[in-house]
């Protein structure tokens, strides 16, 4: 094994411990191979060449080594009073605890970085320190997530003292130099778990999810994230395919149950496609949407006016109707359906916010699907987020939220910097969503996402049959996402999945 110089601050005991912890593994060679792989793939941001288990094991070995051998160098840092680690009731004691935690974290990080540096060849690139910092940040992020899951387990088992201890430790030991999206994720989840434990002192968001600010944050998210934008496009493509199956009519009627998620409602590409397909007869697009306590008639008509302007420029005749009805009153007549038009129903990010049988005996989620089935549409499009956050146990919900929102924040991070105000708006909206999903129960939990398998079962129970999107449509969206490094498109179980790296974020599907 090639020899190298140990850092000067390491005692002989630490050196022996490191050697014992990594027997016959030649860590220098393995790290060098990893860094070589990084240098060969550094231009591909979608690649993550590091073997995570190896990195974590090595760094954990360093942490254990430093802990085991700290006794022989206790005088190097500070002489700690014998009672310094007990729970403090004064502000002075709290500051002492925090200083000890922060100082210990800095010392461990410095020691780990020095050991890693010592294992690299002398001719290694000068940017190696950047790679090492990233390794340490990844390791710190993994440990933080593990601690959050431990806190979630303690909460679910009603061990409040343990949970508060973990959350307090995480609050004072957060690393401000970590990856931006990971910082935000930790911040959101810490706030969510504190709201879960103490909703009076840390009120979780409920009414805030129905405000103008939250609506604007959703619009910005859908504009920034290809996963949401492509979900709307997949729904529109399914509607166009249904219309093309009836060439005898140029009338298309779309019933949209939540059009106000964006000012244009995701209809611009549909209008453009209709304008290119019409020959001698002008195409007619009729959109019917339902007013409710939040999306009133005046607000929806403003959306219709904007869409009418776009339709006029594209040469498409647009009829925009707003109706005010209870769910039990929905019918073809009340919605103005005509026999000579292709009828489509659009359910985009609507069902997950409706209560189901686990909360309400009325089960409005299933009732809406039964009412839609009664309209006999040629196609129903469903677009939803892919997260097991409805009836899953609390610990699973926390784990799902960490994975889902972590991927979502990472996926839109490159776009965050184009506008500070837009970035802040999106972040606030995502924070509200995560906190509501984790901290609330019953009717207060508005965020009730499901995975596609559950949506599929619910749609089939309502009498719908899956209608896979054509291969041409899937391939065209794969080409479009090629302009967005790290984003993915795949067809799975009849749905079109849009994601970030190995995590699916949204799924679009078509039904009849």
Tab-separated table of C-alpha atoms in Angstrom:
chain	number	residue	atom	x	y	z
A	1	UNK	CA	0.000	0.000	0.000
A	2	UNK	CA	1.381	3.409	-0.959
A	3	UNK	CA	2.445	5.414	2.063
A	4	UNK	CA	1.228	8.895	2.800
A	5	UNK	CA	1.764	11.505	5.493
A	6	UNK	CA	-0.698	11.520	8.376
A	7	UNK	CA	-2.021	14.925	9.507
A	8	UNK	CA	0.096	16.288	12.331
A	9	UNK	CA	-2.785	16.650	14.759
A	10	UNK	CA	-3.533	12.874	14.738
A	11	UNK	CA	-2.246	10.908	17.690
A	12	UNK	CA	-0.855	7.411	17.313
A	13	UNK	CA	-4.014	6.066	18.898
A	14	UNK	CA	-6.169	7.715	16.226
A	15	UNK	CA	-3.931	6.414	13.464
A	16	UNK	CA	-4.230	2.854	14.751
A	17	UNK	CA	-8.002	3.217	15.111
A	18	UNK	CA	-8.392	4.416	11.521
A	19	UNK	CA	-6.249	1.559	10.245
A	20	UNK	CA	-8.266	-0.955	12.267
A	21	UNK	CA	-11.577	0.450	11.068
A	22	UNK	CA	-10.615	0.144	7.400
A	23	UNK	CA	-8.745	-3.161	7.159
A	24	UNK	CA	-7.627	-4.297	3.703
A	25	UNK	CA	-9.977	-1.851	1.980
A	26	UNK	CA	-7.287	0.412	0.508
A	27	UNK	CA	-9.441	3.519	1.058
A	28	UNK	CA	-6.939	5.767	-0.669
A	29	UNK	CA	-7.265	3.810	-3.890
A	30	UNK	CA	-11.049	3.664	-3.632
A	31	UNK	CA	-11.378	7.364	-2.988
A	32	UNK	CA	-8.990	8.095	-5.842
A	33	UNK	CA	-11.100	5.930	-8.157
A	34	UNK	CA	-14.230	7.766	-7.073
A	35	UNK	CA	-12.637	11.146	-7.696
A	36	UNK	CA	-11.382	9.937	-11.089
A	37	UNK	CA	-14.966	8.968	-11.951
A	38	UNK	CA	-16.121	12.405	-10.858
A	39	UNK	CA	-13.568	14.176	-13.048
A	40	UNK	CA	-14.693	12.114	-16.047
A	41	UNK	CA	-18.411	12.887	-15.521
A	42	UNK	CA	-18.213	16.383	-14.071
A	43	UNK	CA	-19.904	17.900	-17.099
A	44	UNK	CA	-22.970	15.705	-16.625
A	45	UNK	CA	-25.022	17.181	-13.803
A	46	UNK	CA	-27.366	14.223	-13.878
A	47	UNK	CA	-24.608	11.868	-12.740
A	48	UNK	CA	-23.825	11.099	-9.113
A	49	UNK	CA	-20.734	8.876	-9.395
A	50	UNK	CA	-20.069	8.438	-5.687
A	51	UNK	CA	-20.913	5.111	-4.086
A	52	UNK	CA	-23.012	6.417	-1.233
A	53	UNK	CA	-22.578	3.413	1.020
A	54	UNK	CA	-18.788	3.622	0.779
A	55	UNK	CA	-18.735	7.346	1.484
A	56	UNK	CA	-21.081	7.008	4.445
A	57	UNK	CA	-19.145	4.078	5.897
A	58	UNK	CA	-15.825	5.891	5.607
A	59	UNK	CA	-17.145	9.105	7.125
A	60	UNK	CA	-18.938	7.237	9.894
A	61	UNK	CA	-15.687	5.409	10.595
A	62	UNK	CA	-13.935	8.763	10.920
A	63	UNK	CA	-16.657	10.026	13.251
A	64	UNK	CA	-16.443	6.891	15.389
A	65	UNK	CA	-12.667	7.071	15.399
A	66	UNK	CA	-12.654	10.676	16.533
A	67	UNK	CA	-15.176	9.850	19.219
A	68	UNK	CA	-13.309	6.759	20.449
A	69	UNK	CA	-9.946	8.466	20.552
A	70	UNK	CA	-11.018	11.862	21.843
A	71	UNK	CA	-10.019	10.968	25.386
A	72	UNK	CA	-6.293	11.198	24.670
A	73	UNK	CA	-6.641	14.733	23.296
A	74	UNK	CA	-9.315	16.199	25.503
A	75	UNK	CA	-7.065	19.131	26.349
A	76	UNK	CA	-6.808	20.165	22.706
A	77	UNK	CA	-10.207	21.876	22.631
A	78	UNK	CA	-11.649	22.950	25.977
A	79	UNK	CA	-11.970	21.879	29.567
A	80	UNK	CA	-15.696	21.178	30.033
A	81	UNK	CA	-17.334	21.455	33.456
A	82	UNK	CA	-18.705	18.184	34.764
A	83	UNK	CA	-22.283	19.460	34.612
A	84	UNK	CA	-22.065	21.085	31.155
A	85	UNK	CA	-24.038	18.390	29.317
A	86	UNK	CA	-27.113	18.223	31.567
A	87	UNK	CA	-30.347	19.944	30.516
A	88	UNK	CA	-30.028	23.686	31.172
A	89	UNK	CA	-32.786	25.959	32.448
A	90	UNK	CA	-30.978	29.273	32.048
A	91	UNK	CA	-30.067	31.227	28.924
A	92	UNK	CA	-26.398	31.026	29.863
A	93	UNK	CA	-26.616	27.250	30.016
A	94	UNK	CA	-28.374	27.136	26.676
A	95	UNK	CA	-25.641	29.219	25.043
A	96	UNK	CA	-23.006	26.947	26.569
A	97	UNK	CA	-24.721	23.867	25.128
A	98	UNK	CA	-24.943	25.473	21.718
A	99	UNK	CA	-21.284	26.565	21.774
A	100	UNK	CA	-20.197	23.065	22.696
A	101	UNK	CA	-22.304	21.536	19.914
A	102	UNK	CA	-21.153	24.041	17.297
A	103	UNK	CA	-17.503	23.746	18.343
A	104	UNK	CA	-17.619	19.953	18.345
A	105	UNK	CA	-19.237	19.935	14.903
A	106	UNK	CA	-16.568	22.262	13.475
A	107	UNK	CA	-13.766	20.192	14.985
A	108	UNK	CA	-15.155	16.909	13.664
A	109	UNK	CA	-15.683	18.386	10.209
A	110	UNK	CA	-12.132	19.761	10.185
A	111	UNK	CA	-10.698	16.423	11.318
A	112	UNK	CA	-12.669	14.483	8.704
A	113	UNK	CA	-11.596	16.869	5.955
A	114	UNK	CA	-7.935	16.577	6.971
A	115	UNK	CA	-8.053	12.778	6.972
A	116	UNK	CA	-9.723	12.708	3.566
A	117	UNK	CA	-7.167	15.141	2.174
A	118	UNK	CA	-4.331	13.033	3.536
A	119	UNK	CA	-5.584	10.009	1.606
A	120	UNK	CA	-5.370	11.734	-1.790
A	121	UNK	CA	-2.377	11.532	-4.155
A	122	UNK	CA	-0.141	14.590	-4.215
A	123	UNK	CA	-0.969	15.277	-7.860
A	124	UNK	CA	-4.732	15.391	-7.322
A	125	UNK	CA	-6.656	18.336	-8.911
A	126	UNK	CA	-6.882	21.546	-6.920
A	127	UNK	CA	-10.699	21.386	-6.833
A	128	UNK	CA	-10.589	18.240	-4.697
A	129	UNK	CA	-11.542	20.279	-1.642
A	130	UNK	CA	-14.855	21.087	-3.329
A	131	UNK	CA	-15.525	17.380	-3.790
A	132	UNK	CA	-14.602	16.643	-0.177
A	133	UNK	CA	-16.899	19.400	1.050
A	134	UNK	CA	-19.714	17.870	-0.984
A	135	UNK	CA	-19.008	14.441	0.518
A	136	UNK	CA	-19.135	15.875	4.017
A	137	UNK	CA	-22.327	17.800	3.236
A	138	UNK	CA	-23.976	14.648	1.840
A	139	UNK	CA	-22.977	12.715	4.931
A	140	UNK	CA	-24.298	15.474	7.208
A	141	UNK	CA	-27.571	15.528	5.261
A	142	UNK	CA	-27.998	11.762	5.621
A	143	UNK	CA	-27.404	11.973	9.374
A	144	UNK	CA	-29.883	14.862	9.696
A	145	UNK	CA	-32.574	12.919	7.859
A	146	UNK	CA	-31.934	9.907	10.064
A	147	UNK	CA	-32.351	12.130	13.130
A	148	UNK	CA	-35.608	13.523	11.750
A	149	UNK	CA	-36.915	9.994	11.257
A	150	UNK	CA	-35.906	9.153	14.825
A	151	UNK	CA	-37.881	12.179	15.991
A	152	UNK	CA	-40.883	11.066	13.924
A	153	UNK	CA	-40.672	7.598	15.482
A	154	UNK	CA	-40.551	9.126	18.962
A	155	UNK	CA	-43.599	11.290	18.173
A	156	UNK	CA	-45.583	8.306	16.892
A	157	UNK	CA	-44.693	6.394	20.073
A	158	UNK	CA	-45.635	9.366	22.276
A	159	UNK	CA	-42.075	9.803	23.591
A	160	UNK	CA	-42.268	13.583	23.539
A	161	UNK	CA	-39.153	14.208	25.648
A	162	UNK	CA	-36.996	12.230	23.224
A	163	UNK	CA	-38.573	13.938	20.212
A	164	UNK	CA	-38.029	17.440	21.622
A	165	UNK	CA	-34.420	16.610	22.480
A	166	UNK	CA	-33.733	15.513	18.889
A	167	UNK	CA	-35.485	18.515	17.355
A	168	UNK	CA	-33.676	20.931	19.677
A	169	UNK	CA	-30.335	19.392	18.806
A	170	UNK	CA	-31.071	19.640	15.098
A	171	UNK	CA	-32.193	23.241	15.444
A	172	UNK	CA	-28.903	24.395	16.948
A	173	UNK	CA	-26.562	22.214	14.891
A	174	UNK	CA	-27.759	22.922	11.363
A	175	UNK	CA	-24.886	23.539	8.963
A	176	UNK	CA	-25.411	26.852	7.102
A	177	UNK	CA	-22.928	25.789	4.412
A	178	UNK	CA	-24.900	22.792	3.193
A	179	UNK	CA	-26.684	22.331	-0.129
A	180	UNK	CA	-29.393	24.958	-0.499
A	181	UNK	CA	-32.277	22.569	-1.227
A	182	UNK	CA	-31.246	20.327	1.679
A	183	UNK	CA	-31.142	23.330	4.018
A	184	UNK	CA	-34.692	24.236	3.049
A	185	UNK	CA	-35.907	20.656	3.419
A	186	UNK	CA	-34.506	20.391	6.943
A	187	UNK	CA	-36.007	23.764	7.823
A	188	UNK	CA	-39.471	22.755	6.572
A	189	UNK	CA	-39.467	19.370	8.292
A	190	UNK	CA	-38.208	20.753	11.600
A	191	UNK	CA	-41.032	23.284	11.540
A	192	UNK	CA	-43.558	20.572	10.599
A	193	UNK	CA	-42.558	18.247	13.443
A	194	UNK	CA	-42.622	21.092	15.942
A	195	UNK	CA	-46.121	22.016	14.743
A	196	UNK	CA	-47.136	18.389	15.126
A	197	UNK	CA	-45.952	18.316	18.740
A	198	UNK	CA	-47.092	21.798	19.758
A	199	UNK	CA	-49.780	23.156	17.388
A	200	UNK	CA	-50.656	25.983	19.765
A	201	UNK	CA	-47.131	27.399	19.889
A	202	UNK	CA	-46.371	26.479	16.263
A	203	UNK	CA	-49.682	26.656	14.353
A	204	UNK	CA	-49.662	24.506	11.206
A	205	UNK	CA	-51.040	26.018	7.984
A	206	UNK	CA	-54.651	25.196	7.153
A	207	UNK	CA	-56.568	28.303	6.083
A	208	UNK	CA	-53.362	29.592	4.455
A	209	UNK	CA	-53.705	26.882	1.802
A	210	UNK	CA	-56.778	28.667	0.439
A	211	UNK	CA	-55.327	32.152	0.178
A	212	UNK	CA	-54.314	34.239	-2.809
A	213	UNK	CA	-50.641	33.960	-1.821
A	214	UNK	CA	-50.780	30.173	-1.870
A	215	UNK	CA	-52.510	30.182	-5.245
A	216	UNK	CA	-49.746	32.386	-6.665
A	217	UNK	CA	-47.095	30.063	-5.228
A	218	UNK	CA	-48.749	27.116	-6.999
A	219	UNK	CA	-48.756	29.039	-10.280
A	220	UNK	CA	-45.039	29.772	-9.920
A	221	UNK	CA	-44.291	26.144	-9.097
A	222	UNK	CA	-46.159	24.888	-12.159
A	223	UNK	CA	-44.287	27.403	-14.303
A	224	UNK	CA	-40.869	26.430	-12.902
A	225	UNK	CA	-41.207	22.652	-12.730
A	226	UNK	CA	-41.218	20.621	-15.968
A	227	UNK	CA	-42.842	17.767	-14.039
A	228	UNK	CA	-46.022	19.796	-13.531
A	229	UNK	CA	-45.964	21.563	-16.898
A	230	UNK	CA	-45.532	18.283	-18.780
A	231	UNK	CA	-48.350	16.749	-16.730
A	232	UNK	CA	-50.728	19.383	-18.118
A	233	UNK	CA	-49.392	18.783	-21.624
A	234	UNK	CA	-49.940	15.023	-21.314
A	235	UNK	CA	-53.550	15.659	-20.258
A	236	UNK	CA	-54.115	17.966	-23.233
A	237	UNK	CA	-52.579	15.424	-25.602
A	238	UNK	CA	-54.977	12.741	-24.339
A	239	UNK	CA	-57.879	15.134	-24.937
A	240	UNK	CA	-56.684	15.818	-28.491
A	241	UNK	CA	-56.376	12.100	-29.178
A	242	UNK	CA	-59.978	11.591	-28.039
A	243	UNK	CA	-61.089	14.434	-30.316
A	244	UNK	CA	-59.220	12.963	-33.291
A	245	UNK	CA	-61.149	9.722	-32.845
A	246	UNK	CA	-64.315	11.629	-33.827
A	247	UNK	CA	-63.352	13.538	-36.991
A	248	UNK	CA	-67.001	14.250	-37.826
A	249	UNK	CA	-67.121	17.109	-35.303
A	250	UNK	CA	-64.901	20.094	-34.620
A	251	UNK	CA	-66.504	20.828	-31.235
A	252	UNK	CA	-64.575	20.002	-28.099
A	253	UNK	CA	-66.049	20.492	-24.621
A	254	UNK	CA	-63.723	20.298	-21.603
A	255	UNK	CA	-65.111	20.273	-18.068
A	256	UNK	CA	-62.342	21.443	-15.761
A	257	UNK	CA	-62.871	21.084	-12.017
A	258	UNK	CA	-59.876	23.196	-10.980
A	259	UNK	CA	-58.938	25.582	-13.758
A	260	UNK	CA	-57.647	28.347	-11.495
A	261	UNK	CA	-54.349	26.693	-10.658
A	262	UNK	CA	-52.804	28.978	-13.250
A	263	UNK	CA	-54.109	32.027	-15.065
A	264	UNK	CA	-54.123	30.259	-18.422
A	265	UNK	CA	-55.104	26.970	-16.834
A	266	UNK	CA	-52.655	24.928	-18.895
A	267	UNK	CA	-54.671	25.450	-22.097
A	268	UNK	CA	-52.279	27.353	-24.341
A	269	UNK	CA	-50.813	24.264	-25.992
A	270	UNK	CA	-54.330	22.836	-26.471
A	271	UNK	CA	-55.461	26.031	-28.212
A	272	UNK	CA	-52.380	26.000	-30.417
A	273	UNK	CA	-52.927	22.351	-31.409
A	274	UNK	CA	-56.560	23.043	-32.295
A	275	UNK	CA	-55.535	26.031	-34.411
A	276	UNK	CA	-53.128	23.895	-36.456
A	277	UNK	CA	-55.632	21.076	-36.971
A	278	UNK	CA	-58.601	23.106	-38.195
A	279	UNK	CA	-59.083	23.242	-41.936
A	280	UNK	CA	-62.131	24.933	-43.494
A	281	UNK	CA	-64.246	24.697	-40.332
A	282	UNK	CA	-63.186	26.768	-37.337
A	283	UNK	CA	-62.624	24.692	-34.202
A	284	UNK	CA	-64.762	25.415	-31.163
A	285	UNK	CA	-63.430	24.860	-27.654
A	286	UNK	CA	-65.954	25.054	-24.855
A	287	UNK	CA	-64.610	25.121	-21.305
A	288	UNK	CA	-66.935	24.699	-18.351
A	289	UNK	CA	-65.638	25.211	-14.829
A	290	UNK	CA	-67.312	25.189	-11.429
A	291	UNK	CA	-67.270	28.067	-8.976
A	292	UNK	CA	-66.820	27.384	-5.281
A	293	UNK	CA	-66.262	29.321	-2.051
A	294	UNK	CA	-62.696	30.216	-3.073
A	295	UNK	CA	-62.840	30.379	-6.859
A	296	UNK	CA	-65.872	32.632	-7.301
A	297	UNK	CA	-67.574	33.428	-10.592
A	298	UNK	CA	-65.873	36.815	-10.982
A	299	UNK	CA	-62.439	35.334	-10.495
A	300	UNK	CA	-63.052	32.517	-12.963
A	301	UNK	CA	-64.457	34.845	-15.589
A	302	UNK	CA	-61.217	36.808	-15.467
A	303	UNK	CA	-59.444	33.567	-16.381
A	304	UNK	CA	-61.934	33.082	-19.220
A	305	UNK	CA	-61.250	36.574	-20.550
A	306	UNK	CA	-57.533	35.890	-20.693
A	307	UNK	CA	-58.077	32.585	-22.481
A	308	UNK	CA	-60.438	34.251	-24.950
A	309	UNK	CA	-57.684	36.699	-25.917
A	310	UNK	CA	-55.288	33.848	-26.601
A	311	UNK	CA	-57.935	31.905	-28.566
A	312	UNK	CA	-58.724	34.917	-30.743
A	313	UNK	CA	-55.073	35.325	-31.689
A	314	UNK	CA	-54.910	31.649	-32.671
A	315	UNK	CA	-58.158	31.660	-34.640
A	316	UNK	CA	-60.043	29.277	-32.322
A	317	UNK	CA	-63.586	30.011	-31.127
A	318	UNK	CA	-63.728	29.804	-27.331
A	319	UNK	CA	-66.856	29.475	-25.193
A	320	UNK	CA	-66.153	29.816	-21.479
A	321	UNK	CA	-68.889	28.903	-18.973
A	322	UNK	CA	-68.900	29.212	-15.193
A	323	UNK	CA	-71.516	27.262	-13.239
A	324	UNK	CA	-72.357	27.227	-9.531
A	325	UNK	CA	-73.619	23.821	-8.479
A	326	UNK	CA	-73.381	21.317	-5.718
A	327	UNK	CA	-71.646	18.058	-6.451
A	328	UNK	CA	-74.937	16.171	-6.180
A	329	UNK	CA	-76.489	18.384	-8.897
A	330	UNK	CA	-73.982	17.691	-11.666
A	331	UNK	CA	-75.491	16.389	-14.900
A	332	UNK	CA	-74.995	16.715	-18.657
A	333	UNK	CA	-77.872	19.197	-18.861
A	334	UNK	CA	-76.668	21.375	-15.989
A	335	UNK	CA	-73.185	21.534	-17.515
A	336	UNK	CA	-74.463	22.350	-21.001
A	337	UNK	CA	-73.234	19.176	-22.713
A	338	UNK	CA	-74.347	18.686	-26.308
A	339	UNK	CA	-74.667	15.511	-28.342
A	340	UNK	CA	-72.459	16.647	-31.245
A	341	UNK	CA	-69.372	17.528	-29.209
A	342	UNK	CA	-66.472	15.539	-27.827
A	343	UNK	CA	-66.775	15.651	-24.036
A	344	UNK	CA	-63.599	15.575	-21.922
A	345	UNK	CA	-63.163	15.938	-18.157
A	346	UNK	CA	-59.956	17.329	-16.708
A	347	UNK	CA	-58.941	16.422	-13.143
A	348	UNK	CA	-55.554	18.058	-12.629
A	349	UNK	CA	-54.323	18.283	-9.012
A	350	UNK	CA	-57.929	18.290	-7.792
A	351	UNK	CA	-58.710	14.946	-6.150
A	352	UNK	CA	-55.825	14.927	-3.652
A	353	UNK	CA	-57.320	17.938	-1.880
A	354	UNK	CA	-60.733	16.278	-1.493
A	355	UNK	CA	-61.690	14.224	1.563
A	356	UNK	CA	-62.094	10.477	1.181
A	357	UNK	CA	-63.669	7.658	3.171
A	358	UNK	CA	-60.901	7.796	5.803
A	359	UNK	CA	-62.114	11.243	6.904
A	360	UNK	CA	-65.705	11.714	5.751
A	361	UNK	CA	-68.640	9.321	5.465
A	362	UNK	CA	-69.850	11.423	2.527
A	363	UNK	CA	-66.581	10.623	0.707
A	364	UNK	CA	-66.657	13.542	-1.770
A	365	UNK	CA	-63.574	12.174	-3.561
A	366	UNK	CA	-65.404	9.057	-4.772
A	367	UNK	CA	-68.672	10.920	-5.247
A	368	UNK	CA	-67.025	13.251	-7.748
A	369	UNK	CA	-65.700	10.284	-9.728
A	370	UNK	CA	-69.136	8.646	-9.811
A	371	UNK	CA	-70.706	11.900	-10.986
A	372	UNK	CA	-68.079	12.282	-13.710
A	373	UNK	CA	-68.694	8.713	-14.854
A	374	UNK	CA	-72.390	9.553	-15.171
A	375	UNK	CA	-71.570	12.318	-17.654
A	376	UNK	CA	-70.342	9.665	-20.135
A	377	UNK	CA	-67.260	11.587	-21.312
A	378	UNK	CA	-65.095	10.335	-24.163
A	379	UNK	CA	-61.993	10.877	-22.011
A	380	UNK	CA	-61.073	11.765	-18.419
A	381	UNK	CA	-57.557	12.985	-17.682
A	382	UNK	CA	-56.023	12.642	-14.233
A	383	UNK	CA	-52.819	14.410	-13.140
A	384	UNK	CA	-51.603	14.009	-9.567
A	385	UNK	CA	-48.480	14.178	-7.441
A	386	UNK	CA	-46.832	10.847	-6.649
A	387	UNK	CA	-46.577	10.655	-2.858
A	388	UNK	CA	-48.002	8.254	-0.294
A	389	UNK	CA	-49.296	10.942	2.041
A	390	UNK	CA	-52.963	10.196	2.696
A	391	UNK	CA	-53.684	7.113	4.813
A	392	UNK	CA	-50.059	6.091	5.377
A	393	UNK	CA	-48.847	5.852	9.021
A	394	UNK	CA	-47.216	8.972	10.413
A	395	UNK	CA	-43.623	7.720	10.103
A	396	UNK	CA	-44.207	6.746	6.467
A	397	UNK	CA	-45.690	10.178	5.752
A	398	UNK	CA	-42.605	11.858	7.176
A	399	UNK	CA	-40.292	9.632	5.154
A	400	UNK	CA	-42.337	10.232	1.987
A	401	UNK	CA	-42.376	13.985	2.550
A	402	UNK	CA	-38.592	14.051	2.982
A	403	UNK	CA	-38.072	12.102	-0.235
A	404	UNK	CA	-40.700	13.901	-2.318
A	405	UNK	CA	-40.060	17.494	-1.306
A	406	UNK	CA	-36.315	16.889	-1.281
A	407	UNK	CA	-36.464	15.814	-4.929
A	408	UNK	CA	-38.851	18.622	-5.844
A	409	UNK	CA	-36.671	21.313	-4.266
A	410	UNK	CA	-33.581	19.905	-5.962
A	411	UNK	CA	-35.351	19.733	-9.335
A	412	UNK	CA	-36.307	23.409	-9.401
A	413	UNK	CA	-33.181	24.756	-7.694
A	414	UNK	CA	-31.465	25.678	-11.008
A	415	UNK	CA	-34.471	27.858	-11.863
A	416	UNK	CA	-34.737	29.450	-8.428
A	417	UNK	CA	-32.154	32.099	-9.115
A	418	UNK	CA	-33.876	33.761	-12.034
A	419	UNK	CA	-36.131	35.821	-9.725
A	420	UNK	CA	-35.704	36.245	-5.989
A	421	UNK	CA	-39.385	37.069	-5.374
A	422	UNK	CA	-40.571	34.067	-7.385
A	423	UNK	CA	-38.182	31.778	-5.549
A	424	UNK	CA	-39.424	33.009	-2.173
A	425	UNK	CA	-43.037	32.526	-3.280
A	426	UNK	CA	-42.436	28.936	-4.345
A	427	UNK	CA	-40.511	28.130	-1.158
A	428	UNK	CA	-43.268	29.510	1.065
A	429	UNK	CA	-45.855	27.450	-0.792
A	430	UNK	CA	-43.857	24.238	-0.500
A	431	UNK	CA	-43.244	24.899	3.177
A	432	UNK	CA	-46.988	25.234	3.786
A	433	UNK	CA	-47.707	22.029	1.901
A	434	UNK	CA	-45.116	19.938	3.726
A	435	UNK	CA	-46.088	21.275	7.136
A	436	UNK	CA	-49.788	20.629	6.503
A	437	UNK	CA	-49.105	17.091	5.259
A	438	UNK	CA	-47.022	16.177	8.320
A	439	UNK	CA	-48.495	18.226	11.162
A	440	UNK	CA	-52.259	17.986	10.541
A	441	UNK	CA	-54.891	15.281	10.818
A	442	UNK	CA	-58.588	14.959	9.978
A	443	UNK	CA	-60.236	17.716	7.993
A	444	UNK	CA	-57.345	20.074	8.731
A	445	UNK	CA	-55.047	17.965	6.556
A	446	UNK	CA	-55.646	19.401	3.093
A	447	UNK	CA	-52.568	17.810	1.491
A	448	UNK	CA	-53.601	14.177	0.929
A	449	UNK	CA	-51.521	12.920	-1.987
A	450	UNK	CA	-51.657	9.305	-3.185
A	451	UNK	CA	-49.498	7.102	-5.391
A	452	UNK	CA	-50.690	6.199	-8.869
A	453	UNK	CA	-51.533	2.624	-7.875
A	454	UNK	CA	-54.165	3.895	-5.445
A	455	UNK	CA	-55.578	6.392	-7.952
A	456	UNK	CA	-55.791	3.595	-10.489
A	457	UNK	CA	-57.733	1.357	-8.101
A	458	UNK	CA	-60.109	4.217	-7.223
A	459	UNK	CA	-60.740	5.062	-10.880
A	460	UNK	CA	-61.424	1.422	-11.739
A	461	UNK	CA	-63.851	1.082	-8.830
A	462	UNK	CA	-65.740	4.074	-10.243
A	463	UNK	CA	-66.100	2.220	-13.550
A	464	UNK	CA	-63.333	3.826	-15.598
A	465	UNK	CA	-61.004	1.954	-17.948
A	466	UNK	CA	-57.382	2.976	-18.411
A	467	UNK	CA	-56.556	4.426	-21.816
A	468	UNK	CA	-52.755	4.613	-22.202
A	469	UNK	CA	-51.335	7.642	-23.933
A	470	UNK	CA	-50.066	6.923	-27.442
A	471	UNK	CA	-46.408	6.028	-27.869
A	472	UNK	CA	-45.863	9.077	-30.069
A	473	UNK	CA	-46.998	11.346	-27.257
A	474	UNK	CA	-44.681	9.690	-24.724
A	475	UNK	CA	-41.688	9.878	-27.057
A	476	UNK	CA	-42.321	13.535	-27.870
A	477	UNK	CA	-42.361	14.406	-24.157
A	478	UNK	CA	-39.131	12.463	-23.637
A	479	UNK	CA	-37.547	14.671	-26.270
A	480	UNK	CA	-38.889	17.794	-24.584
A	481	UNK	CA	-37.528	16.807	-21.185
A	482	UNK	CA	-34.148	16.259	-22.812
A	483	UNK	CA	-33.668	20.021	-22.533
A	484	UNK	CA	-34.013	19.747	-18.746
A	485	UNK	CA	-31.032	17.768	-17.352
A	486	UNK	CA	-31.942	15.494	-14.459
A	487	UNK	CA	-35.645	15.280	-15.337
A	488	UNK	CA	-37.136	11.992	-16.522
A	489	UNK	CA	-40.164	10.719	-18.432
A	490	UNK	CA	-41.281	7.093	-18.448
A	491	UNK	CA	-44.448	5.074	-19.011
A	492	UNK	CA	-45.324	2.767	-16.142
A	493	UNK	CA	-48.511	0.808	-15.389
A	494	UNK	CA	-50.440	2.857	-17.935
A	495	UNK	CA	-49.442	6.240	-16.550
A	496	UNK	CA	-46.852	8.723	-17.796
A	497	UNK	CA	-44.426	9.479	-14.952
A	498	UNK	CA	-42.462	12.714	-14.726
A	499	UNK	CA	-39.664	12.891	-12.200
A	500	UNK	CA	-36.326	14.118	-11.009
A	501	UNK	CA	-33.591	11.504	-11.372
A	502	UNK	CA	-34.932	8.345	-9.689
A	503	UNK	CA	-37.960	9.946	-7.978
A	504	UNK	CA	-41.340	10.301	-9.742
A	505	UNK	CA	-43.022	13.609	-8.874
A	506	UNK	CA	-46.178	13.661	-11.012
A	507	UNK	CA	-48.162	11.079	-12.994
A	508	UNK	CA	-50.607	11.781	-15.835
A	509	UNK	CA	-53.147	9.196	-16.992
A	510	UNK	CA	-56.101	8.937	-19.367
A	511	UNK	CA	-59.416	7.124	-18.756
A	512	UNK	CA	-62.700	6.400	-20.518
